[in-house]
Every structure is written in C-alpha cells, then in structure tokens.
mmCIF file of C-alpha atoms and ligand atoms in Angstrom:
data_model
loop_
_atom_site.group_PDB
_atom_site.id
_atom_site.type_symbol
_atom_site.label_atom_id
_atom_site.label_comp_id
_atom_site.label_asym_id
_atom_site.label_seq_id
_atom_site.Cartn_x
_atom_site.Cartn_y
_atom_site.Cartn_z
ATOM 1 C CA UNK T 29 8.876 -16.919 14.023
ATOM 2 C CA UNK T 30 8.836 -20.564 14.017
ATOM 3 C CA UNK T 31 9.066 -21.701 10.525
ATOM 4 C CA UNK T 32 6.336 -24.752 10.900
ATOM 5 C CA UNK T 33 3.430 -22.210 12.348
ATOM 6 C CA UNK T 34 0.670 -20.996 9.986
ATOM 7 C CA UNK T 35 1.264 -18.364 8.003
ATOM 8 C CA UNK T 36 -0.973 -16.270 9.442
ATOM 9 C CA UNK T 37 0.678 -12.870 9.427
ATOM 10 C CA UNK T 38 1.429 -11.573 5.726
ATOM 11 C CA UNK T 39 3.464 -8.816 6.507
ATOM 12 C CA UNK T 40 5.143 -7.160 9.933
ATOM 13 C CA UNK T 41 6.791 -4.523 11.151
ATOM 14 C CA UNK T 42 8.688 -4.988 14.604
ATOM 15 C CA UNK T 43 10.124 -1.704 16.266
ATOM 16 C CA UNK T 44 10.627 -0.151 13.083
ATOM 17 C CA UNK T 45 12.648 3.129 12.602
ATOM 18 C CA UNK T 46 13.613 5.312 9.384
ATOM 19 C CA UNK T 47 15.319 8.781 9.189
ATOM 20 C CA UNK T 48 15.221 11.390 7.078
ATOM 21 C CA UNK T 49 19.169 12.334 7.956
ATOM 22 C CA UNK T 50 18.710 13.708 11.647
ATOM 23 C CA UNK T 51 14.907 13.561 11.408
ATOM 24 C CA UNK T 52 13.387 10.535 12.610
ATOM 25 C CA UNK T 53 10.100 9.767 10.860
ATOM 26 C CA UNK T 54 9.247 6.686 11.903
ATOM 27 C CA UNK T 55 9.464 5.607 15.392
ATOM 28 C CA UNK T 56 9.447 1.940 16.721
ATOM 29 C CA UNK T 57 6.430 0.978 14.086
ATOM 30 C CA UNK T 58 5.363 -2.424 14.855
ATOM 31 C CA UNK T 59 2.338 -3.940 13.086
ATOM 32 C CA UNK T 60 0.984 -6.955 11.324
ATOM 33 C CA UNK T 61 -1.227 -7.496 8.352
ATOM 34 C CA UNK T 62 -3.805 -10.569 8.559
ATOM 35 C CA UNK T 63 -4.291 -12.395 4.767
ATOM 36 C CA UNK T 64 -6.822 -10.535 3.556
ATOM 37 C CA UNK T 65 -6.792 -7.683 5.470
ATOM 38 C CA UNK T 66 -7.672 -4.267 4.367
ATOM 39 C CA UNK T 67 -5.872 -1.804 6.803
ATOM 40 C CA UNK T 68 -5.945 2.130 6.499
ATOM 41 C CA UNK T 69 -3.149 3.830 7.832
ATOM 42 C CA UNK T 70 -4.085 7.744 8.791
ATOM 43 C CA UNK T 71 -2.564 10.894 9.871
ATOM 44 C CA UNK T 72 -1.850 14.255 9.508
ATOM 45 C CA UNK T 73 0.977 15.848 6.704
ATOM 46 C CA UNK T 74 4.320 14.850 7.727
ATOM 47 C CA UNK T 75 3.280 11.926 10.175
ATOM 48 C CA UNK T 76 5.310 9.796 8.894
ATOM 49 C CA UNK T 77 2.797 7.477 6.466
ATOM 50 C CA UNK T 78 5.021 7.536 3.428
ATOM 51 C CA UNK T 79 7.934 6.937 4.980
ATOM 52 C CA UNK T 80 6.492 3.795 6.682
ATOM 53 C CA UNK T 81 5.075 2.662 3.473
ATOM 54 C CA UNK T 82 8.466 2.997 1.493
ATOM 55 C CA UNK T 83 10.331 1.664 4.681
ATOM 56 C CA UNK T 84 8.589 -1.746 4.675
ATOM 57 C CA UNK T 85 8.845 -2.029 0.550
ATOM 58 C CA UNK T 86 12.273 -1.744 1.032
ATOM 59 C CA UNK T 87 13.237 1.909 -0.870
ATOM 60 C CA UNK T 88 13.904 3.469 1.972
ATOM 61 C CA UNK T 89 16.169 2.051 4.303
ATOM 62 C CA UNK T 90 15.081 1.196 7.919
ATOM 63 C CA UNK T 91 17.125 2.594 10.934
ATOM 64 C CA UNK T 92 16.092 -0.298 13.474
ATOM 65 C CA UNK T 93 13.640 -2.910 13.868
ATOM 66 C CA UNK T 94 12.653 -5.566 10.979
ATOM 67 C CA UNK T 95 10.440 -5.871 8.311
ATOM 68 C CA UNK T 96 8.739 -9.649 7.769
ATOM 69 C CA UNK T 97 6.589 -11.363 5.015
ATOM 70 C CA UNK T 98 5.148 -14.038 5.189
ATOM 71 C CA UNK T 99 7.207 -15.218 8.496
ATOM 72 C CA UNK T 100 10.922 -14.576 6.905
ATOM 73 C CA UNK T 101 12.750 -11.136 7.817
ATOM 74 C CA UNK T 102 13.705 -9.196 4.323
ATOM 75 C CA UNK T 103 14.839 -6.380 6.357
ATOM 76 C CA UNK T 104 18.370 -6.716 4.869
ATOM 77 C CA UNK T 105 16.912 -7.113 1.155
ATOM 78 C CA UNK T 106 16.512 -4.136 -1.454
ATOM 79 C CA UNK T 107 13.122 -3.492 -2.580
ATOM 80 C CA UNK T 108 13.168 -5.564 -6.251
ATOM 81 C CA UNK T 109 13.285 -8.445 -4.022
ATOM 82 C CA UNK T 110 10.611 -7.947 -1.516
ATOM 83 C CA UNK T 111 8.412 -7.309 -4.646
ATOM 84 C CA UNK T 112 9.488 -10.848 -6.049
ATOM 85 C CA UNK T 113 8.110 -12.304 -2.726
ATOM 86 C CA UNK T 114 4.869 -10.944 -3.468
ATOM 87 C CA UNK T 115 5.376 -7.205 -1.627
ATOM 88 C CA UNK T 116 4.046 -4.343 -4.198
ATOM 89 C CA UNK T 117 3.955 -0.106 -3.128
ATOM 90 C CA UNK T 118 2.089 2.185 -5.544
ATOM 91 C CA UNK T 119 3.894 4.961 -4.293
ATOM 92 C CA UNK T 120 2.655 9.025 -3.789
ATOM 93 C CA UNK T 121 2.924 10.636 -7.524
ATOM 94 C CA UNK T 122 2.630 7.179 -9.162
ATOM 95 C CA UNK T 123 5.761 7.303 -10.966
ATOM 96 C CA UNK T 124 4.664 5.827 -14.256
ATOM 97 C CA UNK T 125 6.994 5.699 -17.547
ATOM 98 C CA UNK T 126 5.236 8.685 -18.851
ATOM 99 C CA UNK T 127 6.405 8.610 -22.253
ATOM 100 C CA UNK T 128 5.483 4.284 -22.482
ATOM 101 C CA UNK T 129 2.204 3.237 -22.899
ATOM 102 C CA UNK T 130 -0.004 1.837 -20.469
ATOM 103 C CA UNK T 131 0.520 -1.459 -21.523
ATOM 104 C CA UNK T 132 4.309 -1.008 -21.776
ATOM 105 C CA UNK T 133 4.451 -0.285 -18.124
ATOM 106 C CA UNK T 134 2.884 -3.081 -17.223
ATOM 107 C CA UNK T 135 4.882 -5.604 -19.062
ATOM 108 C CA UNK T 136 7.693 -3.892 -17.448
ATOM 109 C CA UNK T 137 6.694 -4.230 -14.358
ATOM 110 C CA UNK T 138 5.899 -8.005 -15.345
ATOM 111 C CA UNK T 139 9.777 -8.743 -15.648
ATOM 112 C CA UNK T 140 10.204 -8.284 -12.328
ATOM 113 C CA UNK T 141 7.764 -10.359 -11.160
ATOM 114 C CA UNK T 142 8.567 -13.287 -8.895
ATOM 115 C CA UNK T 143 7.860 -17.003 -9.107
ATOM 116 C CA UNK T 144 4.255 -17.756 -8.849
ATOM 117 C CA UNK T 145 2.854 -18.590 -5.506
ATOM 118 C CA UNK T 146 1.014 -21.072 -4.405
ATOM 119 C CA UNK T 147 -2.855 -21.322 -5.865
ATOM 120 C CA UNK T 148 -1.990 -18.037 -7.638
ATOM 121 C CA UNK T 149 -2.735 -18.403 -11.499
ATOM 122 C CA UNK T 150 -0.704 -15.041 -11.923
ATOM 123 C CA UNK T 151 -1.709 -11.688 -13.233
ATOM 124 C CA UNK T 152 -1.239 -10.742 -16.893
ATOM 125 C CA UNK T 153 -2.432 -8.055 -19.271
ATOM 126 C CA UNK T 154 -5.859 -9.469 -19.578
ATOM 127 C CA UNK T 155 -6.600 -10.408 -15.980
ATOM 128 C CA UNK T 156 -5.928 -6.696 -14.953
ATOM 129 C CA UNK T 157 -7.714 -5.197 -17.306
ATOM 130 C CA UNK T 158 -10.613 -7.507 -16.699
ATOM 131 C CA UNK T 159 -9.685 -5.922 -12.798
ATOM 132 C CA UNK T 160 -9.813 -2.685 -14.013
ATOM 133 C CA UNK T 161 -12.160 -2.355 -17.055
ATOM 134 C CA UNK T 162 -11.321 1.416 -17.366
ATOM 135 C CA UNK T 163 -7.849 0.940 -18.403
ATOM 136 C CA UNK T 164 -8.925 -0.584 -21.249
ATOM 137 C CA UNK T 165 -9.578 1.565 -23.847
ATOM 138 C CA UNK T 166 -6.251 3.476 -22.313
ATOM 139 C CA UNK T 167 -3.504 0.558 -22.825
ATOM 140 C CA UNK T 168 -2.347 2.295 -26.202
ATOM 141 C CA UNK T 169 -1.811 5.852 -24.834
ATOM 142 C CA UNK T 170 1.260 7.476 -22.910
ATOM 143 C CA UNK T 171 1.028 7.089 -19.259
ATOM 144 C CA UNK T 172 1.818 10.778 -19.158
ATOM 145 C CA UNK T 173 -1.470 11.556 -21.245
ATOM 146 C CA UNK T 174 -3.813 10.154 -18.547
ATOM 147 C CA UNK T 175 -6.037 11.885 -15.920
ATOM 148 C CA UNK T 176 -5.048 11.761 -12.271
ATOM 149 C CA UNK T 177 -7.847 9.011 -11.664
ATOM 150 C CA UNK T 178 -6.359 7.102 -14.914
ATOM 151 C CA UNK T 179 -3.136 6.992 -13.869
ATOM 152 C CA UNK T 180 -3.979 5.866 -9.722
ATOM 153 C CA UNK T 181 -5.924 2.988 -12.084
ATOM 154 C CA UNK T 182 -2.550 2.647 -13.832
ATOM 155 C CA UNK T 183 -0.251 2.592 -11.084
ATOM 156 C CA UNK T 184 -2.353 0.104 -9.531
ATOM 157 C CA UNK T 185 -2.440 -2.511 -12.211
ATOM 158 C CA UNK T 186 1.119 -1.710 -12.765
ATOM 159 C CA UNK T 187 1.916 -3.241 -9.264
ATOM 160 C CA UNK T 188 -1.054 -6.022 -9.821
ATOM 161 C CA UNK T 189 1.815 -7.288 -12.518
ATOM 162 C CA UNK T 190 4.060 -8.201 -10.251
ATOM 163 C CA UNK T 191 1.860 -10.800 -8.364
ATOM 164 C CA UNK T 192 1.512 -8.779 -5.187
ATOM 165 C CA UNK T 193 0.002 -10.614 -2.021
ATOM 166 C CA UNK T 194 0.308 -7.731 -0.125
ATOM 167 C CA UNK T 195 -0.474 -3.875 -1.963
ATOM 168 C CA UNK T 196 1.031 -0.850 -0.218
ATOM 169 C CA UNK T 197 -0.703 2.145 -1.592
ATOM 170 C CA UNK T 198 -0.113 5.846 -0.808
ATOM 171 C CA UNK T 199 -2.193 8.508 -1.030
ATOM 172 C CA UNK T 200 -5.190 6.662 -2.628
ATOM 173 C CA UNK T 201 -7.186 9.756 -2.943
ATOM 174 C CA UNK T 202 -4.541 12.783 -3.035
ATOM 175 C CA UNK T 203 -5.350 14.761 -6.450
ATOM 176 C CA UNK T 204 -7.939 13.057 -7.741
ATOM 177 C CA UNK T 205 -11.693 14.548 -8.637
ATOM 178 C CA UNK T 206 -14.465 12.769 -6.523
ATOM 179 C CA UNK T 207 -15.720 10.772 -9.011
ATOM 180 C CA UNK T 208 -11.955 9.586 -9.678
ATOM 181 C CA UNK T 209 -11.756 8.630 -5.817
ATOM 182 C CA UNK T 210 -15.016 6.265 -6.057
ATOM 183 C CA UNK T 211 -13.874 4.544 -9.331
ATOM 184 C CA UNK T 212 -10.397 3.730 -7.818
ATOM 185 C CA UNK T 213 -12.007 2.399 -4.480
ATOM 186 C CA UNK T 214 -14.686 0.327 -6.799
ATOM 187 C CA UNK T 215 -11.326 -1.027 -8.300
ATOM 188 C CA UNK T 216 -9.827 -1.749 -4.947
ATOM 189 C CA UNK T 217 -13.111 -3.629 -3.884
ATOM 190 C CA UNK T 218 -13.548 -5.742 -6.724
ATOM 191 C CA UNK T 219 -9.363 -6.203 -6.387
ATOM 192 C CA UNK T 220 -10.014 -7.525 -2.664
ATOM 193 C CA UNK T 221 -13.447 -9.667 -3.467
ATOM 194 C CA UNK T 222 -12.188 -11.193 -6.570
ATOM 195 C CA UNK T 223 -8.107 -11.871 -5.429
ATOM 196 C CA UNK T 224 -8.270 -11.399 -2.259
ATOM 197 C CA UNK T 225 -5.159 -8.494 -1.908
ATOM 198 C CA UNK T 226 -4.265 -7.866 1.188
ATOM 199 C CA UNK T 227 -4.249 -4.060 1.235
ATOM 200 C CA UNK T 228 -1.735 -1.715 3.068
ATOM 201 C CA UNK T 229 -3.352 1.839 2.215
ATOM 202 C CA UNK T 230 -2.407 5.604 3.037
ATOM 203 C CA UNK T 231 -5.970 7.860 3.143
ATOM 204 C CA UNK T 232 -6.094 11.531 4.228
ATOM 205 C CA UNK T 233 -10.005 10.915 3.914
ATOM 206 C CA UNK T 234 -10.932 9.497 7.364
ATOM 207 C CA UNK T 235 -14.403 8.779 6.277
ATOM 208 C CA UNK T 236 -13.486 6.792 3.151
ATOM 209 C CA UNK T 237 -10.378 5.138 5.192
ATOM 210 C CA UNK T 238 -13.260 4.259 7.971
ATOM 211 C CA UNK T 239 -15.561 2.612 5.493
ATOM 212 C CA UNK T 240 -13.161 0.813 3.336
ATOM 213 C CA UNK T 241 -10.926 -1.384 5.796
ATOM 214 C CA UNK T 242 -10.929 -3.182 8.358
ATOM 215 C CA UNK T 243 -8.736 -1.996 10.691
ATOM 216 C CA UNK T 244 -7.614 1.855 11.112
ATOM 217 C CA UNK T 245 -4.178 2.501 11.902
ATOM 218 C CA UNK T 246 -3.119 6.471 12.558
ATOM 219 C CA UNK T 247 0.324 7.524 12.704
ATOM 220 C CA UNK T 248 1.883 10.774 14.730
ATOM 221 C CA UNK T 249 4.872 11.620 14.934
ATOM 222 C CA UNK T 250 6.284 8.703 13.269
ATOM 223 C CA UNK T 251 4.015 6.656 16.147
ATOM 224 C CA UNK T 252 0.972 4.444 15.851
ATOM 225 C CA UNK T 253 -1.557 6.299 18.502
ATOM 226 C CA UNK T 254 -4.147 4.719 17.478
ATOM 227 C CA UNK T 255 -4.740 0.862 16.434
ATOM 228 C CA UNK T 256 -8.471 -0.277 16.037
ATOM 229 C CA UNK T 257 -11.117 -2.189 14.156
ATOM 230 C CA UNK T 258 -13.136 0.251 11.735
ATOM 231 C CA UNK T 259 -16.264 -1.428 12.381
ATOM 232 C CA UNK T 260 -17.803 0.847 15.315
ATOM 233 C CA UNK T 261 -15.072 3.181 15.269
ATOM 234 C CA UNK T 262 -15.429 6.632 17.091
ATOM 235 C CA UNK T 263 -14.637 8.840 14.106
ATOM 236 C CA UNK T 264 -13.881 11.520 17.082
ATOM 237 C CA UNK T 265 -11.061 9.072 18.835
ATOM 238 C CA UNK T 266 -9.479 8.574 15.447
ATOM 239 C CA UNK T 267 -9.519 12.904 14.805
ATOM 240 C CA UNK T 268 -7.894 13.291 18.585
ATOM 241 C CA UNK T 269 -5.485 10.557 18.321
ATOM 242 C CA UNK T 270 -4.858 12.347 14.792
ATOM 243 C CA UNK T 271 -3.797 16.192 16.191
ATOM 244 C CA UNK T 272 -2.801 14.603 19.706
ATOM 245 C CA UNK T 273 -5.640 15.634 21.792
ATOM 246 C CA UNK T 274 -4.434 14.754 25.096
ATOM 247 C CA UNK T 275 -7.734 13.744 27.797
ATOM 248 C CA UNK T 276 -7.262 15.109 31.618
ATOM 249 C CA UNK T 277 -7.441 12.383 34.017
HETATM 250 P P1 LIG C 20 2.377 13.639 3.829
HETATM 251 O O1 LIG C 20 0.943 13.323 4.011
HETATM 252 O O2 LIG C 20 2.660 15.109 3.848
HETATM 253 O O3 LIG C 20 3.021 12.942 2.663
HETATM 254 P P2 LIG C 20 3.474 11.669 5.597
HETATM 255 O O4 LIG C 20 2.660 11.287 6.767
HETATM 256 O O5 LIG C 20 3.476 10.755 4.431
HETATM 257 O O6 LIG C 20 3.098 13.123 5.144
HETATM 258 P P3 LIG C 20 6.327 11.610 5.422
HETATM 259 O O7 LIG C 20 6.286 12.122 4.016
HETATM 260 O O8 LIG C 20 6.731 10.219 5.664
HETATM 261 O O9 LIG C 20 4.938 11.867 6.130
HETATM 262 O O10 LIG C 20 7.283 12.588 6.254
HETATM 263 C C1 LIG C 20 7.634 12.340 7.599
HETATM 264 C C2 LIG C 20 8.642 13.366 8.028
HETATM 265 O O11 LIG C 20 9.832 13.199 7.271
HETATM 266 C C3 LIG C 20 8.204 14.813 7.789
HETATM 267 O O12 LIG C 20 8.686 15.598 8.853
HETATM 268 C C4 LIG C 20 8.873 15.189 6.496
HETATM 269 O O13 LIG C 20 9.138 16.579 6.440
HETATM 270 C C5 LIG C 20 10.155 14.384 6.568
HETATM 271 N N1 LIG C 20 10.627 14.002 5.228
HETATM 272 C C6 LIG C 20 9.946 13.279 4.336
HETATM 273 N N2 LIG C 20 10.674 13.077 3.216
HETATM 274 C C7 LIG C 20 11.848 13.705 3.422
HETATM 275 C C8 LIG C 20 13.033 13.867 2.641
HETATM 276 N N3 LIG C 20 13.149 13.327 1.434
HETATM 277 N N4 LIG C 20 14.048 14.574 3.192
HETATM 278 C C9 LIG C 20 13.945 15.115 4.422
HETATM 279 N N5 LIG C 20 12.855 14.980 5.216
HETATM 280 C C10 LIG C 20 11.820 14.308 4.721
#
C-alpha cells in the first residue's frame, strides 16, 4: 500500500491461511474493514470464524497471506503488538482473571496499551464504565462471580482499555440469556455512536448479525461465500451460502 494514500482501510486480510496441524481452517481470507465499519462475520460450527478472528489478532499464527492495519503488514508481529497499534479480540469464553476484580482486569489490560492515537483522548476506568454503566456496581467483585452477560460486558471493556480502533469479538451472543444478548448489543451501539469502534464481530444469530452491521460476511469451509451489505439483504442467500446450497444452472 502506498504509504502517502488515505488511510482508508483499518484492517485487511490478503489470501489469508491458518491450520489447525493438517486441518486447514482458513482458506485464502481476504477482506477489509472501512473506519467505522460494523461487519458480522457468519457461519456454521467449525467454519472457520474463530480461527480467522484469532489469526488476524495475531494468537494464532497465519499459514499464508498477510494481515494489515492501518496500511502496514503486522503479519510477522505477535499479538501484544498488534493490540498496541490499536487491534483488540474479545475472544470465545472471555478469558477474564477470574479470581481479580473487574477493575483489576482492566488496569491490566491498561499496561499493555499502546501510545495514544491521534484525536483519541484514551480510555480509562471511568470512560468505560460511563460506556458500560452496568459494570459499575460490578468493578469490586471477582470476574469469576459474574453472569455470562456480565462478564461479555467485562471482556468488552477489558479490550476498550487497550485503546482499540478496531474490536474483534467472538461469539457475541453464545451463552448468554436474551435479555443478556440485547444489553451487550445496546453496549456495542452506544460503543460505535459515541467512539466510533470499528467492529469485527462473530454472530451465530443471523437476524441480530443482519440488523446490527453493516456488512455481512459468512464463512464455509474456512471461505468467504458470501460478502454483502446488510441493508436489503436476502436473509435466504445468507442461510444457502451458510450450509452450501448449490443453485442448478
Ligand atoms: P465454532 O462456531 O464451532 O466455534 P468456528 O467457525 O469458530 O466454529 P473454528 O473454531 O475456527 O470454527 O474451527 C475451524 C476448524 O478448525 C474446525 O474444523 C475445528 O474442528 C478446527 N479446530 C479449531 N480449533 C482447533 C484446535 N485447537 N485443534 C484442532 N482443530 C481445531
């Protein structure tokens, strides 16, 4: 990419590949986040999502291809520095200290922040949980004493510390009662409106994933079969490009 253009792709993926040993799970991704951007990435168990997701943060290792943000390639660096340039996963099962406190995860999470970008006044304890006004009477307990919604709300903010421009989430929805799934989406709005996150998120709910982003991405195989704008979307396109409906021609 030439240095002087705008930088108007936050994060790419060209031709990316990732193995599980002799299983490849992701095959020859490519794909590009807009600033901004709210993308859903869909597909069935075992399609690959979380291993694309972990791929581009950098804990699991990519096979071939490159992973970009914001116009350099940090293919070759480990994960603690793609979060320092602004790259955050909230990854499946949340992984939260579950013996610290809410609060003392984030402040961990805070040391390994990066430098402060540009127009970015930072994120600290009282930004996030003016973000996410439910974790505030919760920054004194355990992580590991908090409901499944609680700790998505947790895991969340926990990223939020380390100055993210772009969020990969997995999974936003997996475990968590209904009324747990619309409180963590309210979060995610408000997250987008107010910071303007660009948002990199794994859904098994094709309705919520639909309504949420702006572009729908699904996954088979370790491929992208599908790449479209929500907005209008055929919810039946996006459920045959999901089990690989094939059309006679
Ligand atoms: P799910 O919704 O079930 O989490 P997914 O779309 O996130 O699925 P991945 O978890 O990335 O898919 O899995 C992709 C493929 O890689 C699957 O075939 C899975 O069995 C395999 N796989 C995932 N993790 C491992 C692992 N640690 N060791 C071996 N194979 C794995």
């Amino acid at each position: 990419m030439n240095p002087n253009e705008p930088k108007s792709v936050l994060l790419e993926a060209r031709n990316l590949s990732a193995s599980h040993g002799q299983l490849v799970a992701v095959r020859e991704v490519s794909l590009q986040l807009k600033p901004g951007e709210t993308v859903a990435l869909v597909g069935s168990n075992g399609a690959g999502k979380t291993t694309l997701l972990r791929t581009l943060a950098g804990v699991h290792a990519a096979q071939g291809g490159s992973v970009w943000l914001q116009g350099v390639d940090v293919t070759p660096q480990p994960a603690h520095r793609r979060v320092q340039q602004g790259l955050a996963l909230v990854p499946e099962g949340r992984r939260l200290f579950a013996d610290m406190t809410v609060r003392e995860n984030l402040l961990i999470a805070q040391e390994h922040r990066g430098r402060q970008r540009d127009g970015d006044a930072g994120w600290s304890i009282e930004r996030v949980v003016q973000a996410l006004p439910a974790l505030a009477p919760l920054m004194n307990r355990p992580a590991g004493a908090l409901s499944g919604g609680q700790r998505q709300a947790a895991a969340i903010a926990r990223a939020l510390m380390t100055n993210p421009t772009v969020l990969l989430i997995d999974e936003v929805s997996l475990g968590l009662s209904p009324r747990a799934v619309d409180d963590v989406y309210r979060h995610l709005e408000e997250l987008r409106r107010e910071a303007g996150t660009t948002l990199l998120l794994v859904e098994q709910d094709l309705g919520r994933a639909m309504a949420f982003a702006d572009r729908v991405l699904c996954l088979r195989e370790g491929r992208i079969v599908l790449a479209a704008a929500a907005a209008g979307l055929d919810r039946n396109l996006v459920t045959e490009a999901y089990f690989g409906v094939e059309h006679a021609t």
